[in-house]
Short mmCIF file of C-alpha atoms and ligand atoms in Angstrom, two decimals:
data_model
loop_
_atom_site.label_atom_id
_atom_site.label_comp_id
_atom_site.label_asym_id
_atom_site.label_seq_id
_atom_site.Cartn_x
_atom_site.Cartn_y
_atom_site.Cartn_z
CA UNK O 597 112.94 83.93 128.57
CA UNK O 598 113.49 87.01 126.43
CA UNK O 599 110.47 87.32 124.09
CA UNK O 600 112.61 87.91 121.04
CA UNK O 601 114.37 84.57 121.46
CA UNK O 602 113.00 81.50 119.68
CA UNK O 603 113.10 77.87 120.77
CA UNK O 604 115.78 76.49 118.48
CA UNK O 605 115.52 72.73 117.85
CA UNK O 606 118.56 72.64 115.55
CA UNK O 607 120.80 69.56 115.65
CA UNK O 608 123.81 71.87 115.89
CA UNK O 609 124.97 74.49 116.39
CA UNK O 610 122.23 74.63 118.96
CA UNK O 611 120.90 76.65 121.87
CA UNK O 612 123.17 77.79 124.69
CA UNK O 613 121.82 78.63 128.16
CA UNK O 614 120.54 82.21 128.09
CA UNK O 615 122.21 83.02 131.41
CA UNK O 616 125.66 82.28 130.01
CA UNK O 617 124.99 84.27 126.85
CA UNK O 618 124.22 87.21 129.15
CA UNK O 619 127.36 86.60 131.20
CA UNK O 620 129.48 86.47 128.04
CA UNK O 621 127.78 89.66 126.81
CA UNK O 622 128.52 91.44 130.08
CA UNK O 623 132.18 90.46 129.85
CA UNK O 624 132.59 90.94 126.12
CA UNK O 625 134.72 94.10 126.14
CA UNK O 626 136.41 93.66 129.51
CA UNK O 627 136.98 90.20 130.89
CA UNK O 628 137.42 90.21 134.65
CA UNK O 629 139.07 93.64 134.84
CA UNK O 630 141.71 92.75 132.22
CA UNK O 631 140.62 95.58 129.91
CA UNK O 632 140.38 93.05 127.07
CA UNK O 633 137.85 90.73 125.49
CA UNK O 634 138.59 87.00 125.68
CA UNK O 635 138.53 87.23 121.87
CA UNK O 636 141.56 89.53 121.97
CA UNK O 637 143.72 87.77 124.51
CA UNK O 638 147.01 86.02 123.98
CA UNK O 639 146.53 82.33 124.67
CA UNK O 640 149.92 82.44 126.38
CA UNK O 641 148.80 85.02 128.93
CA UNK O 642 148.25 84.24 132.63
CA UNK O 643 144.67 85.40 132.43
CA UNK O 644 143.89 83.07 129.52
CA UNK O 645 145.62 80.15 131.25
CA UNK O 646 143.08 80.52 134.06
CA UNK O 647 140.33 80.05 131.47
CA UNK O 648 141.71 77.02 129.64
CA UNK O 649 143.04 75.26 132.75
CA UNK O 650 139.84 76.20 134.59
CA UNK O 651 137.75 74.63 131.81
CA UNK O 652 139.85 71.47 131.94
CA UNK O 653 139.53 71.19 135.71
CA UNK O 654 135.77 71.81 135.60
CA UNK O 655 135.30 69.22 132.84
CA UNK O 656 137.13 66.70 135.04
CA UNK O 657 134.92 67.53 138.06
CA UNK O 658 131.55 67.89 136.36
CA UNK O 659 131.92 64.95 133.94
CA UNK O 660 133.88 62.70 136.33
CA UNK O 661 136.88 62.31 134.03
CA UNK O 662 139.35 59.91 135.70
CA UNK O 663 142.88 61.12 136.51
CA UNK O 664 144.49 58.81 133.96
CA UNK O 665 142.69 60.53 131.05
CA UNK O 666 143.82 63.65 129.21
CA UNK O 667 141.28 66.24 128.09
CA UNK O 668 142.27 67.89 124.80
CA UNK O 669 140.75 71.11 123.42
CA UNK O 670 141.20 70.89 119.65
CA UNK O 671 139.72 72.14 116.38
CA UNK O 672 138.45 70.61 113.16
CA UNK O 673 135.20 69.12 114.43
CA UNK O 674 134.34 65.51 115.10
CA UNK O 675 134.87 64.94 111.38
CA UNK O 676 138.61 65.61 111.73
CA UNK O 677 138.72 63.05 114.54
CA UNK O 678 137.37 60.45 112.09
CA UNK O 679 140.92 60.58 110.64
CA UNK O 680 142.74 61.38 113.89
CA UNK O 681 141.41 58.22 115.58
CA UNK O 682 143.10 55.80 113.13
CA UNK O 683 146.15 58.06 112.79
CA UNK O 684 146.68 57.88 116.56
CA UNK O 685 145.64 54.30 117.28
CA UNK O 686 145.78 52.12 114.17
CA UNK O 687 149.44 51.30 114.60
CA UNK O 688 149.60 47.88 116.28
CA UNK O 689 147.84 45.13 114.34
CA UNK O 690 146.57 47.81 111.95
CA UNK O 691 143.04 46.44 112.41
CA UNK O 692 139.93 48.12 113.80
CA UNK O 693 136.23 47.29 114.19
CA UNK O 694 133.40 49.74 113.51
CA UNK O 695 129.67 49.55 114.22
CA UNK O 696 127.56 51.29 111.56
CA UNK O 697 124.59 52.87 113.31
CA UNK O 698 124.06 55.94 111.13
CA UNK O 699 125.65 58.49 108.88
CA UNK O 700 128.45 59.73 111.14
CA UNK O 701 129.63 56.26 112.15
CA UNK O 702 129.67 55.34 108.45
CA UNK O 703 131.75 58.43 107.64
CA UNK O 704 134.15 57.54 110.45
CA UNK O 705 134.43 54.00 109.08
CA UNK O 706 135.11 55.18 105.53
CA UNK O 707 137.77 57.61 106.73
CA UNK O 708 139.51 54.91 108.78
CA UNK O 709 139.55 52.53 105.79
CA UNK O 710 142.19 54.79 104.24
CA UNK O 711 144.61 53.81 106.98
CA UNK O 712 144.28 50.09 107.61
CA UNK O 713 142.30 46.88 107.82
CA UNK O 714 139.00 48.23 109.04
CA UNK O 715 135.91 46.06 109.40
CA UNK O 716 132.21 46.83 109.91
CA UNK O 717 131.19 44.28 112.55
CA UNK O 718 127.50 45.28 112.67
CA UNK O 719 125.15 47.58 110.79
CA UNK O 720 121.51 48.63 110.93
CA UNK O 721 121.59 50.20 107.47
CA UNK O 722 119.09 47.72 106.01
CA UNK O 723 116.56 48.95 108.61
CA UNK O 724 117.26 52.58 107.74
CA UNK O 725 119.27 52.97 110.98
CA UNK O 726 116.08 52.93 113.10
CA UNK O 727 117.84 50.94 115.84
CA UNK O 728 121.29 50.21 117.24
CA UNK O 729 122.54 47.01 115.59
CA UNK O 730 122.81 43.88 117.75
CA UNK O 731 126.38 42.79 118.29
CA UNK O 732 127.82 39.31 117.80
CA UNK O 733 131.05 39.03 119.76
CA UNK O 734 132.23 36.21 117.50
CA UNK O 735 132.51 38.84 114.72
CA UNK O 736 134.87 41.08 116.74
CA UNK O 737 138.55 41.19 115.76
CA UNK O 738 140.41 39.95 118.86
CA UNK O 739 143.64 41.84 118.10
CA UNK O 740 142.01 45.05 116.87
CA UNK O 741 143.75 48.29 117.84
CA UNK O 742 140.34 49.73 118.78
CA UNK O 743 136.56 49.33 118.43
CA UNK O 744 134.56 52.38 117.29
CA UNK O 745 130.94 53.37 117.95
CA UNK O 746 128.85 56.52 117.67
CA UNK O 747 127.08 56.74 121.02
CA UNK O 748 124.17 58.97 119.97
CA UNK O 749 123.06 59.06 116.34
CA UNK O 750 122.07 62.66 115.75
CA UNK O 751 120.40 62.20 112.37
CA UNK O 752 118.39 59.03 113.08
CA UNK O 753 117.54 59.76 116.72
CA UNK O 754 118.97 56.59 118.24
CA UNK O 755 121.42 56.02 121.07
CA UNK O 756 123.23 53.14 122.70
CA UNK O 757 121.38 52.18 125.89
CA UNK O 758 124.49 50.37 127.19
CA UNK O 759 128.27 50.52 126.83
CA UNK O 760 129.45 47.51 124.80
CA UNK O 761 132.07 45.26 126.39
CA UNK O 762 135.05 45.00 124.05
CA UNK O 763 137.40 43.33 126.52
CA UNK O 764 140.99 44.52 126.14
CA UNK O 765 140.28 46.28 122.85
CA UNK O 766 139.93 50.02 123.58
CA UNK O 767 136.42 51.33 122.94
CA UNK O 768 136.37 54.64 121.04
CA UNK O 769 133.14 56.65 120.90
CA UNK O 770 131.92 59.70 119.03
CA UNK O 771 129.80 61.43 121.69
CA UNK O 772 129.27 64.72 119.81
CA UNK O 773 125.51 64.84 120.33
CA UNK O 774 125.30 63.47 123.88
CA UNK O 775 128.40 65.13 125.43
CA UNK O 776 127.62 66.16 129.05
CA UNK O 777 123.95 65.13 128.69
CA UNK O 778 124.07 62.46 131.41
CA UNK O 779 126.69 60.83 133.64
CA UNK O 780 129.08 58.71 131.56
CA UNK O 781 131.48 56.07 132.91
CA UNK O 782 134.48 57.27 130.92
CA UNK O 783 136.66 54.51 132.41
CA UNK O 784 134.79 52.07 130.13
CA UNK O 785 136.19 53.88 127.06
CA UNK O 786 139.69 54.30 125.68
CA UNK O 787 138.71 57.54 123.93
CA UNK O 788 135.59 59.69 123.67
CA UNK O 789 135.45 62.68 121.34
CA UNK O 790 133.02 65.19 119.94
CA UNK O 791 132.39 68.56 118.38
CA UNK O 792 131.28 71.03 121.05
CA UNK O 793 128.51 72.74 119.09
CA UNK O 794 125.70 70.40 120.16
CA UNK O 795 125.86 70.59 123.94
CA UNK O 796 129.09 72.15 125.15
CA UNK O 797 130.02 75.44 123.44
CA UNK O 798 129.78 77.31 120.15
CA UNK O 799 131.28 75.69 117.05
CA UNK O 800 135.05 75.70 116.70
CA UNK O 801 135.97 73.50 119.65
CA UNK O 802 136.48 69.74 119.46
CA UNK O 803 137.08 67.80 122.67
CA UNK O 804 138.99 64.52 122.94
CA UNK O 805 139.21 62.63 126.24
CA UNK O 806 141.87 59.93 125.92
CA UNK O 807 143.32 57.35 128.32
CA UNK O 808 146.99 58.14 128.86
CA UNK O 809 148.30 54.71 127.86
CA UNK O 810 146.81 55.24 124.38
CA UNK O 811 148.99 58.31 123.75
CA UNK O 812 152.26 57.97 121.85
CA UNK O 813 151.04 55.38 119.32
CA UNK O 814 150.62 57.80 116.41
CA UNK O 815 151.98 56.85 113.02
CA UNK O 816 155.05 58.61 111.61
CA UNK O 817 152.89 60.20 108.92
CA UNK O 818 150.37 61.61 111.42
CA UNK O 819 150.16 65.39 110.93
CA UNK O 820 151.41 67.22 114.03
CA UNK O 821 148.03 68.92 114.34
CA UNK O 822 146.28 65.54 114.64
CA UNK O 823 148.73 63.98 117.09
CA UNK O 824 146.97 63.68 120.46
CA UNK O 825 150.24 63.24 122.37
CA UNK O 826 151.65 66.46 120.99
CA UNK O 827 148.42 68.21 122.02
CA UNK O 828 148.55 66.67 125.49
CA UNK O 829 152.23 67.53 125.98
CA UNK O 830 151.44 71.15 125.06
CA UNK O 831 148.29 71.50 127.21
CA UNK O 832 146.19 71.86 124.02
CA UNK O 833 148.30 74.87 123.02
CA UNK O 834 150.66 73.40 120.41
CA UNK O 835 149.16 76.15 118.28
CA UNK O 836 146.52 78.79 119.00
CA UNK O 837 143.51 77.03 120.53
CA UNK O 838 139.88 78.11 119.88
CA UNK O 839 140.14 80.56 122.80
CA UNK O 840 136.59 81.95 122.73
CA UNK O 841 134.87 78.56 122.44
CA UNK O 842 136.94 77.22 125.34
CA UNK O 843 135.83 80.21 127.44
CA UNK O 844 132.18 79.47 126.54
CA UNK O 845 132.75 75.81 127.39
CA UNK O 846 133.93 76.91 130.84
CA UNK O 847 130.76 78.97 131.32
CA UNK O 848 128.61 76.00 130.25
CA UNK O 849 130.42 73.77 132.76
CA UNK O 850 129.84 76.35 135.52
CA UNK O 851 126.15 76.41 134.54
CA UNK O 852 125.99 72.61 134.72
CA UNK O 853 127.61 72.64 138.14
CA UNK O 854 125.87 75.64 139.73
CA UNK O 855 122.50 76.07 138.00
CA UNK O 856 121.70 72.48 137.01
CA UNK O 857 123.45 70.83 139.95
CA UNK O 858 125.54 68.26 138.08
CA UNK O 859 125.18 65.43 135.60
CA UNK O 860 122.60 63.37 137.52
CA UNK O 861 120.23 66.34 137.53
CA UNK O 862 120.97 67.08 133.88
CA UNK O 863 120.05 63.49 133.01
CA UNK O 864 116.75 63.75 134.91
CA UNK O 865 115.81 66.99 133.17
CA UNK O 866 116.77 65.62 129.75
CA UNK O 867 114.81 62.41 130.33
CA UNK O 868 111.77 64.41 131.40
CA UNK O 869 111.92 66.49 128.23
CA UNK O 870 112.29 63.44 125.97
CA UNK O 871 109.51 61.55 127.81
CA UNK O 872 107.07 64.41 127.20
CA UNK O 873 107.70 64.29 123.48
CA UNK O 874 107.73 60.49 123.08
CA UNK O 875 104.56 60.12 125.19
CA UNK O 876 102.78 62.52 122.88
CA UNK O 877 104.14 60.82 119.75
CA UNK O 878 103.09 57.36 120.98
CA UNK O 879 99.44 58.33 121.27
CA UNK O 880 99.29 60.64 118.25
CA UNK O 881 97.32 59.54 115.20
CA UNK O 882 99.17 61.97 112.94
CA UNK O 883 102.81 61.84 114.03
CA UNK O 884 104.99 58.78 114.49
CA UNK O 885 108.53 58.18 115.80
CA UNK O 886 110.20 55.54 113.60
CA UNK O 887 112.83 54.39 116.13
CA UNK O 888 112.83 51.10 118.06
CA UNK O 889 111.70 52.26 121.55
CA UNK O 890 114.66 50.62 123.30
CA UNK O 891 117.10 52.75 121.31
CA UNK O 892 115.35 56.13 121.34
CA UNK O 893 117.68 59.08 121.73
CA UNK O 894 117.13 61.49 124.62
CA UNK O 895 118.75 64.29 122.59
CA UNK O 896 117.34 64.00 119.05
CA UNK O 897 113.70 63.03 118.58
CA UNK O 898 112.67 62.22 115.00
CA UNK O 899 109.08 62.10 113.81
CA UNK O 900 107.05 61.96 110.61
CA UNK O 901 103.51 62.32 109.38
CA UNK O 902 102.42 60.13 106.46
CA UNK O 903 102.84 63.00 104.00
CA UNK O 904 105.76 65.15 102.80
CA UNK O 905 103.33 67.99 102.25
CA UNK O 906 102.09 67.90 105.86
CA UNK O 907 105.67 67.62 107.12
CA UNK O 908 106.61 70.79 105.25
CA UNK O 909 103.48 72.58 106.47
CA UNK O 910 104.29 71.57 110.04
CA UNK O 911 107.88 72.83 109.83
CA UNK O 912 106.87 76.20 108.43
CA UNK O 913 103.93 76.79 110.78
CA UNK O 914 106.06 75.78 113.77
CA UNK O 915 108.74 78.27 112.72
CA UNK O 916 106.13 81.02 112.50
CA UNK O 917 105.18 80.13 116.10
CA UNK O 918 108.80 80.56 117.29
CA UNK O 919 109.71 76.85 117.21
CA UNK O 920 112.52 76.81 114.66
CA UNK O 921 114.77 74.30 112.87
CA UNK O 922 112.43 71.32 113.19
CA UNK O 923 113.13 70.01 109.68
CA UNK O 924 114.70 66.55 109.68
CA UNK O 925 118.16 65.95 108.19
CA UNK O 926 118.13 66.22 104.38
CA UNK O 927 119.03 62.53 104.08
CA UNK O 928 115.99 61.27 106.04
CA UNK O 929 113.30 63.95 105.72
CA UNK O 930 110.44 64.36 108.18
CA UNK O 931 111.07 66.25 111.40
CA UNK O 932 113.62 66.22 114.17
CA UNK O 933 113.54 68.03 117.48
CA UNK O 934 116.99 68.28 119.01
CA UNK O 935 116.43 68.90 122.70
CA UNK O 936 119.94 69.30 124.05
CA UNK O 937 120.83 70.46 127.57
CA UNK O 938 120.06 74.13 126.94
CA UNK O 939 116.55 73.55 125.54
CA UNK O 940 114.27 74.58 128.41
CA UNK O 941 111.47 72.20 129.46
CA UNK O 942 109.13 75.06 128.55
CA UNK O 943 110.30 74.81 124.93
CA UNK O 944 109.40 71.12 124.74
CA UNK O 945 105.99 71.80 126.32
CA UNK O 946 105.36 74.52 123.74
CA UNK O 947 106.32 72.10 120.97
CA UNK O 948 103.95 69.40 122.24
CA UNK O 949 101.11 71.95 122.55
CA UNK O 950 101.81 73.10 119.01
CA UNK O 951 101.81 69.50 117.72
CA UNK O 952 98.44 68.85 119.41
CA UNK O 953 96.92 71.90 117.77
CA UNK O 954 98.41 71.00 114.41
CA UNK O 955 97.07 67.46 114.69
CA UNK O 956 93.54 68.71 115.45
CA UNK O 957 93.63 71.22 112.61
CA UNK O 958 94.88 68.66 110.09
CA UNK O 959 92.89 65.53 110.77
C1 LIG M 1261 127.50 66.79 114.45
C2 LIG M 1261 128.14 65.44 114.51
C3 LIG M 1261 129.34 65.16 113.85
C4 LIG M 1261 130.03 66.15 112.94
O1 LIG M 1261 130.62 67.07 113.72
P1 LIG M 1261 131.54 68.26 113.15
O2 LIG M 1261 132.01 68.87 114.41
O3 LIG M 1261 130.64 69.12 112.32
O4 LIG M 1261 132.62 67.64 112.36
C5 LIG M 1261 129.90 63.92 114.02
N1 LIG M 1261 129.32 63.00 114.80
C6 LIG M 1261 128.15 63.24 115.44
C7 LIG M 1261 127.57 62.18 116.29
C8 LIG M 1261 127.54 64.47 115.32
O5 LIG M 1261 126.39 64.70 115.95
#
């Protein structure tokens, strides 16, 4: 790794593989002999079509997206999809179920409440979101238009260890912070969506993967820009797409395929990184991970000392050592190491070494 680069543990935007940053840099003024940067290209040009259709095809191959699902390259972040989900789906019974497992799922729930009869069927709020709530099927709404979960809770460092069975009710999942981190059986979901800036590309791109039979149910009032069917019918080019981020997404997918060797390998690497950190935390006398072990995230690892002062000291000394953005989310405090796909194993080892030294010096 280039010595001037730091290990960035930010929850997002986050690190991108250095090799693709170099590739993008090499192509920045002249993409593939076109005499133009991707940033300057018409999205209606042949050369750009190769990029966007290439990214779509690669996503299908690398992530195993079934043929009866559309992949949409949109904008507005996962937060815009909190409204787009009800505006596209809440049009049958007008009812939907939400599981509250953290801040983003709660935001999604509040947004959906503007549009219909939306119920929270489970919540772990009273336990400070330190686990995924247990589900009671008797509480589910049998005729709901959909059932919503957040698959990896970025702020609290929890993740679903299984895909809930919602029967005929389409399961919709925010996968922003675990996108492309491990193999995912997309056929178990009606819709998955996420902002790209955690694991997939720079900020600006939002990806929605939707089963085809769920298209065409949008409400009359749904803004054209939020209508998934309109996006699908126009190959994600109803208006100008986030051209550069889609290009970077294609490079990330090539990296996953060629350098990592696919999703199974990515999962193994990610699990190794997380295991290193959790093993250290579990034996540490200074640091502690507050999450129920069953539900620990592989992507976002939260930890605390007993003291706000020591937490702050840790974050600033770590930054001075080239381990940056380890401060926890402002709503929970403490520390958080986001160790997405592009965080090298070396970075996690350096973090654990640093934590050991810090523990010795401060006990
Ligand atoms: C980051 C994040 C969001 C918010 O994403 P934006 O793209 O900034 O709107 C929503 N959900 C989850 C799970 C996230 O990690």
